[in-house]
N, CA, C and O of each residue as an XYZ file, in Angstrom:
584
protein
N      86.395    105.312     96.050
C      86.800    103.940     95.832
C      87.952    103.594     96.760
O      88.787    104.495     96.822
N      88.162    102.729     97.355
C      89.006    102.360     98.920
C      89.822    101.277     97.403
O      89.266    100.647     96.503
N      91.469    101.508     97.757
C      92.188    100.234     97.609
C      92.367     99.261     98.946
O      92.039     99.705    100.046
N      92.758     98.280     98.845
C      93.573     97.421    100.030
C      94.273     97.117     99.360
O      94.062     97.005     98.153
N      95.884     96.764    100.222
C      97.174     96.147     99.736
C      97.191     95.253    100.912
O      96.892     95.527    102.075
N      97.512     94.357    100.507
C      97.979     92.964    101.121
C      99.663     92.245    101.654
O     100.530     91.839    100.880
N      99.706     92.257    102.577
C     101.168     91.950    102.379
C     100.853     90.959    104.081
O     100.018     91.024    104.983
N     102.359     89.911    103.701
C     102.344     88.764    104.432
C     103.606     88.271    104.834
O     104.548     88.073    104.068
N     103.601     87.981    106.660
C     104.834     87.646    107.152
C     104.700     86.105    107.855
O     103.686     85.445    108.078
N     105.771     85.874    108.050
C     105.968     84.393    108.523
C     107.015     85.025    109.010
O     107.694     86.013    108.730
N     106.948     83.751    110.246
C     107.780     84.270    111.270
C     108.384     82.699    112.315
O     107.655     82.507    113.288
N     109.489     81.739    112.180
C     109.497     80.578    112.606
C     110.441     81.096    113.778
O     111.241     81.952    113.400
N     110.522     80.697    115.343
C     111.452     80.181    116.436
C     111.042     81.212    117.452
O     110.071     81.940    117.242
N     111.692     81.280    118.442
C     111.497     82.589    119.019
C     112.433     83.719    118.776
O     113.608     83.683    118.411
N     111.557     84.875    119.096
C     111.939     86.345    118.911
C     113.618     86.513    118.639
O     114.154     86.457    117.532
N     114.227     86.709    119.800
C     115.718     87.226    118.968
C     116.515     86.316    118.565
O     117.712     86.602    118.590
N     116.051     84.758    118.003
C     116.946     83.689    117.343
C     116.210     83.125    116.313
O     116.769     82.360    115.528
N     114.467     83.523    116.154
C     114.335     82.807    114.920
C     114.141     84.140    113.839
O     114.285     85.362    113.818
N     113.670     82.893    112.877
C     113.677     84.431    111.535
C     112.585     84.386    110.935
O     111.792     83.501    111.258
N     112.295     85.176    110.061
C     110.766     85.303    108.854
C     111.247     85.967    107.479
O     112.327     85.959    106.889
N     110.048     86.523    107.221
C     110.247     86.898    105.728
C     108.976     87.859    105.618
O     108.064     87.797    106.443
N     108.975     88.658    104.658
C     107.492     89.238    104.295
C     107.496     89.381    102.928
O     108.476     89.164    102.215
N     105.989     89.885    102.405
C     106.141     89.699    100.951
C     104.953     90.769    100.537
O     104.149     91.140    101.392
N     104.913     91.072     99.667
C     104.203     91.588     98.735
C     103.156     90.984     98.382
O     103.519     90.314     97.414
N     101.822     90.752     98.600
C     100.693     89.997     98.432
C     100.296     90.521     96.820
O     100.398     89.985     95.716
N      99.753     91.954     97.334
C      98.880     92.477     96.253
C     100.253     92.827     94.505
O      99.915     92.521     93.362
N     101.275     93.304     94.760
C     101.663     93.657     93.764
C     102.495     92.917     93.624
O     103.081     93.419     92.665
N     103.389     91.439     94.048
C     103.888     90.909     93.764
C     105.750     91.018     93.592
O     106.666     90.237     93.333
N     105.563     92.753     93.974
C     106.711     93.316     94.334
C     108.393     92.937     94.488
O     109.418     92.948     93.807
N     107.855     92.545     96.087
C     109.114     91.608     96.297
C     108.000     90.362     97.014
O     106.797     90.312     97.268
N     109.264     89.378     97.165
C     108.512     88.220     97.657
C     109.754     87.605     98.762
O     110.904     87.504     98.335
N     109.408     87.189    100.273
C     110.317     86.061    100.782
C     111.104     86.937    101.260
O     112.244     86.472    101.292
N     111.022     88.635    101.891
C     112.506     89.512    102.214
C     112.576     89.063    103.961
O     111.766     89.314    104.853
N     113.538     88.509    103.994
C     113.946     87.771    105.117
C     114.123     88.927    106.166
O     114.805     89.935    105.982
N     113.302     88.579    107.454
C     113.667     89.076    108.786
C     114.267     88.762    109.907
O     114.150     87.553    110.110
N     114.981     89.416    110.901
C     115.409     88.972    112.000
C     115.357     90.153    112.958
O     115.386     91.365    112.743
N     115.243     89.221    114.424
C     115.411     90.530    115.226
C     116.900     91.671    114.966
O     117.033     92.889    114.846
N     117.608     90.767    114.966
C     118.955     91.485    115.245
C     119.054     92.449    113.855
O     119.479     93.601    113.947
N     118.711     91.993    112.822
C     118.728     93.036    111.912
C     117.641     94.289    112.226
O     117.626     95.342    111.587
N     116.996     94.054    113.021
C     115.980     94.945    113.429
C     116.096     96.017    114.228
O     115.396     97.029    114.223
N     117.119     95.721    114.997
C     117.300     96.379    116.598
C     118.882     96.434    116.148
O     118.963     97.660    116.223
N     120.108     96.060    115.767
C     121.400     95.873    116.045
C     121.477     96.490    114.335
O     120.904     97.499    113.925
N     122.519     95.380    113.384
C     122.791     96.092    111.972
C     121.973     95.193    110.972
O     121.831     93.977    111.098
N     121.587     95.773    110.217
C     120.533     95.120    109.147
C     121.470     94.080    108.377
O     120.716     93.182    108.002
N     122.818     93.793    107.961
C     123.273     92.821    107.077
C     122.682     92.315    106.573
O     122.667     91.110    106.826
N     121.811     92.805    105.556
C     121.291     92.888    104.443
C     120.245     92.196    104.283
O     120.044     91.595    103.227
N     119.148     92.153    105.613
C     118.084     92.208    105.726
C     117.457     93.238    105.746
O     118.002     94.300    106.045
N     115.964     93.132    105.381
C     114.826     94.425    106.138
C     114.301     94.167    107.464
O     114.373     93.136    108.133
N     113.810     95.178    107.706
C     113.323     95.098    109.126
C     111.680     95.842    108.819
O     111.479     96.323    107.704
N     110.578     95.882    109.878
C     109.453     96.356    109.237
C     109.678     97.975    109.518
O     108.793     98.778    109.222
N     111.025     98.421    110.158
C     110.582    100.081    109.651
C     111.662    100.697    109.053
O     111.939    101.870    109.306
N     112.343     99.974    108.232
C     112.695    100.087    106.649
C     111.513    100.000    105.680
O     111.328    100.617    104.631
N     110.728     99.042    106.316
C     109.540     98.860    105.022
C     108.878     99.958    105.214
O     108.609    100.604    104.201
N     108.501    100.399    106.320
C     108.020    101.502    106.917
C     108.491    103.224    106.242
O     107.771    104.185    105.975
N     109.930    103.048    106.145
C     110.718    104.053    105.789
C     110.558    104.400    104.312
O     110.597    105.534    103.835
N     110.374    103.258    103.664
C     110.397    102.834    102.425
C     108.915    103.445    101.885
O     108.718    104.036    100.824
N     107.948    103.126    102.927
C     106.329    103.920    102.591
C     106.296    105.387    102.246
O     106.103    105.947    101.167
N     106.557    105.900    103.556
C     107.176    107.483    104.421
C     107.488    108.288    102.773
O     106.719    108.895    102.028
N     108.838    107.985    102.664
C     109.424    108.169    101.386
C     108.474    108.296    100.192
O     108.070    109.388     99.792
N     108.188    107.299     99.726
C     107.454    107.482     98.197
C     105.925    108.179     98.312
O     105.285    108.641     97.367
N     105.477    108.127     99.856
C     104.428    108.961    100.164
C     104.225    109.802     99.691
O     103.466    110.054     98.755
N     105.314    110.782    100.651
C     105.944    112.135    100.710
C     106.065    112.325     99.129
O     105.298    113.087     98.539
N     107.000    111.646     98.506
C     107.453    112.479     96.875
C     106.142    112.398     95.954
O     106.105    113.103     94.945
N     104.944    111.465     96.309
C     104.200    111.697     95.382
C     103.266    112.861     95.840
O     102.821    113.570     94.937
N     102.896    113.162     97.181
C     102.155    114.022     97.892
C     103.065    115.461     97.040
O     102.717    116.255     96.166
N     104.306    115.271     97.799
C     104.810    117.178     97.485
C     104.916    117.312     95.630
O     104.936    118.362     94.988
N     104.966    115.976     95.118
C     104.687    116.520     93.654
C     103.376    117.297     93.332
O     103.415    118.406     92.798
N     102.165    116.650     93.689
C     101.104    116.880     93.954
C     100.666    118.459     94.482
O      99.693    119.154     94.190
N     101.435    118.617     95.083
C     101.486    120.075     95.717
C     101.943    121.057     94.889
O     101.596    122.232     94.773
N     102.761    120.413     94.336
C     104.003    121.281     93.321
C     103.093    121.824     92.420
O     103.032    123.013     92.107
N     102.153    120.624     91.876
C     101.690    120.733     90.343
C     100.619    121.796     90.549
O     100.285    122.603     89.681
N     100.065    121.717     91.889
C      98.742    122.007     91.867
C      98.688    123.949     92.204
O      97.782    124.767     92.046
N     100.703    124.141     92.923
C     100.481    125.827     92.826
C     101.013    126.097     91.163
O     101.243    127.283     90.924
N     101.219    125.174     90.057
C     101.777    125.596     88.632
C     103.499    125.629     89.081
O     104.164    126.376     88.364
N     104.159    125.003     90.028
C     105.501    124.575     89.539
C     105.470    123.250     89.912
O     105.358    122.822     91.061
N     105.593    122.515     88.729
C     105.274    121.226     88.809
C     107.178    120.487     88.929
O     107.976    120.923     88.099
N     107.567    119.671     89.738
C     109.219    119.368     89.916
C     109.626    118.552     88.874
O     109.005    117.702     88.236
N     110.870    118.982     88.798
C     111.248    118.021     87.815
C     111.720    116.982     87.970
O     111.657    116.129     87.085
N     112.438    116.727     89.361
C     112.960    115.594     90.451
C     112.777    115.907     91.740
O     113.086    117.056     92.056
N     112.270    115.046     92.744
C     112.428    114.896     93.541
C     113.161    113.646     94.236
O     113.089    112.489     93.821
N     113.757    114.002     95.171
C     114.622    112.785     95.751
C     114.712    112.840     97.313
O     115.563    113.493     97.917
N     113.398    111.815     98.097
C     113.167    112.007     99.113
C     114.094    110.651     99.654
O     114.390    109.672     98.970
N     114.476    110.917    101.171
C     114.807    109.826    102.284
C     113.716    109.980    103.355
O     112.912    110.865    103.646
N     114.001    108.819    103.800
C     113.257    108.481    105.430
C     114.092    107.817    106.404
O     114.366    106.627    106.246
N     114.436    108.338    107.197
C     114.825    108.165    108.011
C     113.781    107.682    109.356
O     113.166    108.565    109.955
N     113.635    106.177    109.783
C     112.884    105.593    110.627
C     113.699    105.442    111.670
O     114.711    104.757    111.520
N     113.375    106.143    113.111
C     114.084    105.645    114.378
C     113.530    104.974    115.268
O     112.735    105.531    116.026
N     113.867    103.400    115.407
C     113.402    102.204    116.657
C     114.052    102.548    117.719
O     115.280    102.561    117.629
N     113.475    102.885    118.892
C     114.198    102.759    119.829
C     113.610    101.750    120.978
O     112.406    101.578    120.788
N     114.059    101.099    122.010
C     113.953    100.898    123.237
C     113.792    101.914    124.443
O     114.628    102.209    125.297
N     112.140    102.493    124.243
C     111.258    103.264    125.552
C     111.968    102.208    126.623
O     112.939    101.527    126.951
N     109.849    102.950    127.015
C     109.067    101.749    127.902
C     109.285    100.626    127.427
O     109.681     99.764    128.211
N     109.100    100.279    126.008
C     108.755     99.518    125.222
C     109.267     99.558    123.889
O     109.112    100.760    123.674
N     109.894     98.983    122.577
C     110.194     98.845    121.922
C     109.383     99.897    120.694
O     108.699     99.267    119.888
N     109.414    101.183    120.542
C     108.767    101.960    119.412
C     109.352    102.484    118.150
O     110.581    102.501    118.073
N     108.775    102.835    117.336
C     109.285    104.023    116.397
C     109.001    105.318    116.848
O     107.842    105.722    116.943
N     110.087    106.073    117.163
C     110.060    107.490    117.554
C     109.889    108.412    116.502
O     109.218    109.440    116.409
N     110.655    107.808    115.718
C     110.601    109.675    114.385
C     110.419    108.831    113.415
O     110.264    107.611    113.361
N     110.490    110.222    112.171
C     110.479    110.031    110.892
C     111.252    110.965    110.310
O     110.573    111.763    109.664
N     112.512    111.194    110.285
C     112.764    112.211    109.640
C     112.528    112.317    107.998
O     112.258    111.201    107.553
N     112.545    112.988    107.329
C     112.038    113.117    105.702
C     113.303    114.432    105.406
O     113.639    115.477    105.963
N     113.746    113.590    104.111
C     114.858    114.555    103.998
C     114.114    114.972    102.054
O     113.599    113.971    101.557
N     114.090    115.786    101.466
C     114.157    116.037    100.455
C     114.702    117.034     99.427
O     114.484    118.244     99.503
N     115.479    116.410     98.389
C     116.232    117.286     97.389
C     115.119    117.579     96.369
O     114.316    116.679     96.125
N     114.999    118.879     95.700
C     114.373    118.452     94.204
C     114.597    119.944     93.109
O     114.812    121.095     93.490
N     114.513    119.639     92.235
C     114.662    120.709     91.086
C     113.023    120.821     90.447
O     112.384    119.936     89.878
N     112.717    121.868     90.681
C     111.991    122.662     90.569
C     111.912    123.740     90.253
O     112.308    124.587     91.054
N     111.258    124.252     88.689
C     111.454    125.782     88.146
C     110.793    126.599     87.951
O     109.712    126.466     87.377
N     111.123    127.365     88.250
C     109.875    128.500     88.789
C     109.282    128.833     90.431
O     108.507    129.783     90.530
N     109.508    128.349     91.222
C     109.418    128.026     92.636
C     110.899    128.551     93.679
O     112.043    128.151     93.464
N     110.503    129.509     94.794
C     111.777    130.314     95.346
C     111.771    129.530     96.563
O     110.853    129.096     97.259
N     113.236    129.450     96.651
C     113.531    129.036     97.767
C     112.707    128.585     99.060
O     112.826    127.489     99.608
N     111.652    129.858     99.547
C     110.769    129.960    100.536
C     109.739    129.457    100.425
O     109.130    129.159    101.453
N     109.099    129.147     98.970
C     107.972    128.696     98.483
C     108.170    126.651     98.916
O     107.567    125.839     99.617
N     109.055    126.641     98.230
C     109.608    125.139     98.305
C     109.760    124.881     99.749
O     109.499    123.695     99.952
N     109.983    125.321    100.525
C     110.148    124.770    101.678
C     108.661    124.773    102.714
O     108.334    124.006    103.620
N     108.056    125.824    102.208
C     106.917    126.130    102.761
C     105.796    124.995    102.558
O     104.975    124.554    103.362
N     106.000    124.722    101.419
C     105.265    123.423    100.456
C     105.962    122.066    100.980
O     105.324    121.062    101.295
N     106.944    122.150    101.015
C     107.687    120.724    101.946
C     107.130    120.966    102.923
O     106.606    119.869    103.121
N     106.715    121.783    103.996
C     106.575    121.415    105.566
C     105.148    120.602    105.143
O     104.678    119.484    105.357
N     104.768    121.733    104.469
C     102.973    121.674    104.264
C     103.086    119.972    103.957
O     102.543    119.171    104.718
N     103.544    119.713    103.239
C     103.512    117.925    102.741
C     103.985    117.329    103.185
O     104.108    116.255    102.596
N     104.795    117.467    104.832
C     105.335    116.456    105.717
C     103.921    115.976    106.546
O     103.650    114.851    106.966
N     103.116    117.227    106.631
C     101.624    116.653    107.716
C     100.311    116.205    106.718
O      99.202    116.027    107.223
N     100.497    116.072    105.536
C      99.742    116.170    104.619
C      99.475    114.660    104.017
O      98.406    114.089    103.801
N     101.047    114.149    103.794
C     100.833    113.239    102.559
C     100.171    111.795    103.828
O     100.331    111.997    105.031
N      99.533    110.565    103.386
C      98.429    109.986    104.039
C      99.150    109.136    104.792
O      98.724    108.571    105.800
N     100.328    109.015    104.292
C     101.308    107.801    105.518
C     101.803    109.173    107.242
O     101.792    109.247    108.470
N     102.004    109.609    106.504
C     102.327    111.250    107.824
C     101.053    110.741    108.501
O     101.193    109.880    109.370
N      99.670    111.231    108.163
C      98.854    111.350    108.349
C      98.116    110.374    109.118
O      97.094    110.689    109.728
N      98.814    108.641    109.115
C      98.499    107.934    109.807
C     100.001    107.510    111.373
O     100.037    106.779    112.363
N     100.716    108.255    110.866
C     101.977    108.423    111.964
C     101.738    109.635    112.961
O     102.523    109.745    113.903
N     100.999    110.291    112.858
C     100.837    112.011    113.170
C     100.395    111.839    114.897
O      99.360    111.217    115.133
N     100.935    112.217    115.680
C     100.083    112.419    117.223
C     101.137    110.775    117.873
O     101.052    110.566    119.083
N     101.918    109.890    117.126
C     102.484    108.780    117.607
C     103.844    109.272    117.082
O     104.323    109.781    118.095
N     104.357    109.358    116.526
C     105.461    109.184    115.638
C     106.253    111.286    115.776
O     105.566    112.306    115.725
N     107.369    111.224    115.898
C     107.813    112.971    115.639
C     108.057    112.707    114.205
O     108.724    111.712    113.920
N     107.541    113.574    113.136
C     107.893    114.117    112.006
C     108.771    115.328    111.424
O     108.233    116.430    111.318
N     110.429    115.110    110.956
C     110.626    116.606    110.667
C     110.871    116.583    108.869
O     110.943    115.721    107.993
N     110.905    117.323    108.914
C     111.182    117.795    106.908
C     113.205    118.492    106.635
O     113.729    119.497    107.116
N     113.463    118.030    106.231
C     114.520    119.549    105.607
C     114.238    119.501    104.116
O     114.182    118.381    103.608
N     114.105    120.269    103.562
C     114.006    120.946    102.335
C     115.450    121.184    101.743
O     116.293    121.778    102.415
N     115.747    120.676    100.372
C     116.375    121.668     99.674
C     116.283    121.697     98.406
O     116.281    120.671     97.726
N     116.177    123.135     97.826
C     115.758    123.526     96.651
C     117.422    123.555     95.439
O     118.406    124.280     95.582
N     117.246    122.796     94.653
C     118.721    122.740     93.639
C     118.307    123.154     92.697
O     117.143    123.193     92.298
N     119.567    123.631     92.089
C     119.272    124.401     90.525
C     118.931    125.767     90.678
O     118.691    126.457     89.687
């Protein structure tokens, strides 16, 4: 069974002086999160940009994937607490270079080596990686608490 999610931007003036917004189609989420270049490329002041939204995917990917992983060798986590780290740079051309993925989690029963082994495994695994993979550098750090 295929989902689709829907989501929708507007975008009024030109590039680095006008602004937009995007929204949440299908889940209603957020609605109207205002864009600009300069928050994009320079400091966000308390806009998003699309690879925050991006970052924001990466992230909840990842923690539901390595739960998934967790459960499925019998140490299932008790928290996980992933970041994403999205880097825009100015190439050739304006790209996203990395992804770093940072994750904390408590997990019992699971050694040190196991957990990390299972983090790499679910940095190339979970389906947002998976559509970044061969474009994008991916790294993991792991750490196991408790």
């Amino acid at each position: 069974m295929s989902v689709i999610s829907h989501a929708e931007a507007t975008w009024a003036g030109p590039l680095t002086t006008g602004d937009g917004a995007v929204s949440a189609v299908s889940s209603h989420a957020f609605t109207s999160l205002p864009l600009t270049w300069a928050a994009r490329t320079e400091e966000h002041g308390g806009l998003t940009s699309p690879e925050e939204l991006l970052a924001s995917a990466h992230a909840a990917c990842y923690a539901m994937q390595f739960a998934a992983n967790l459960n499925r060798v019998g140490t299932p986590a008790t928290t996980l607490d992933v970041r994403a780290a999205v880097t825009f740079d100015k190439l050739d051309a304006w790209t996203v270079v990395s992804s770093a993925l940072t994750v904390r989690g408590t997990v019992p029963g699971i050694s040190p080596a196991d957990f990390a082994s299972i983090a790499e495994t679910t940095k190339d695994g979970c389906p947002i990686s998976r559509a970044l993979v061969g474009n994008v550098t991916l790294t993991i750090e792991a750490t196991l608490e408790g």
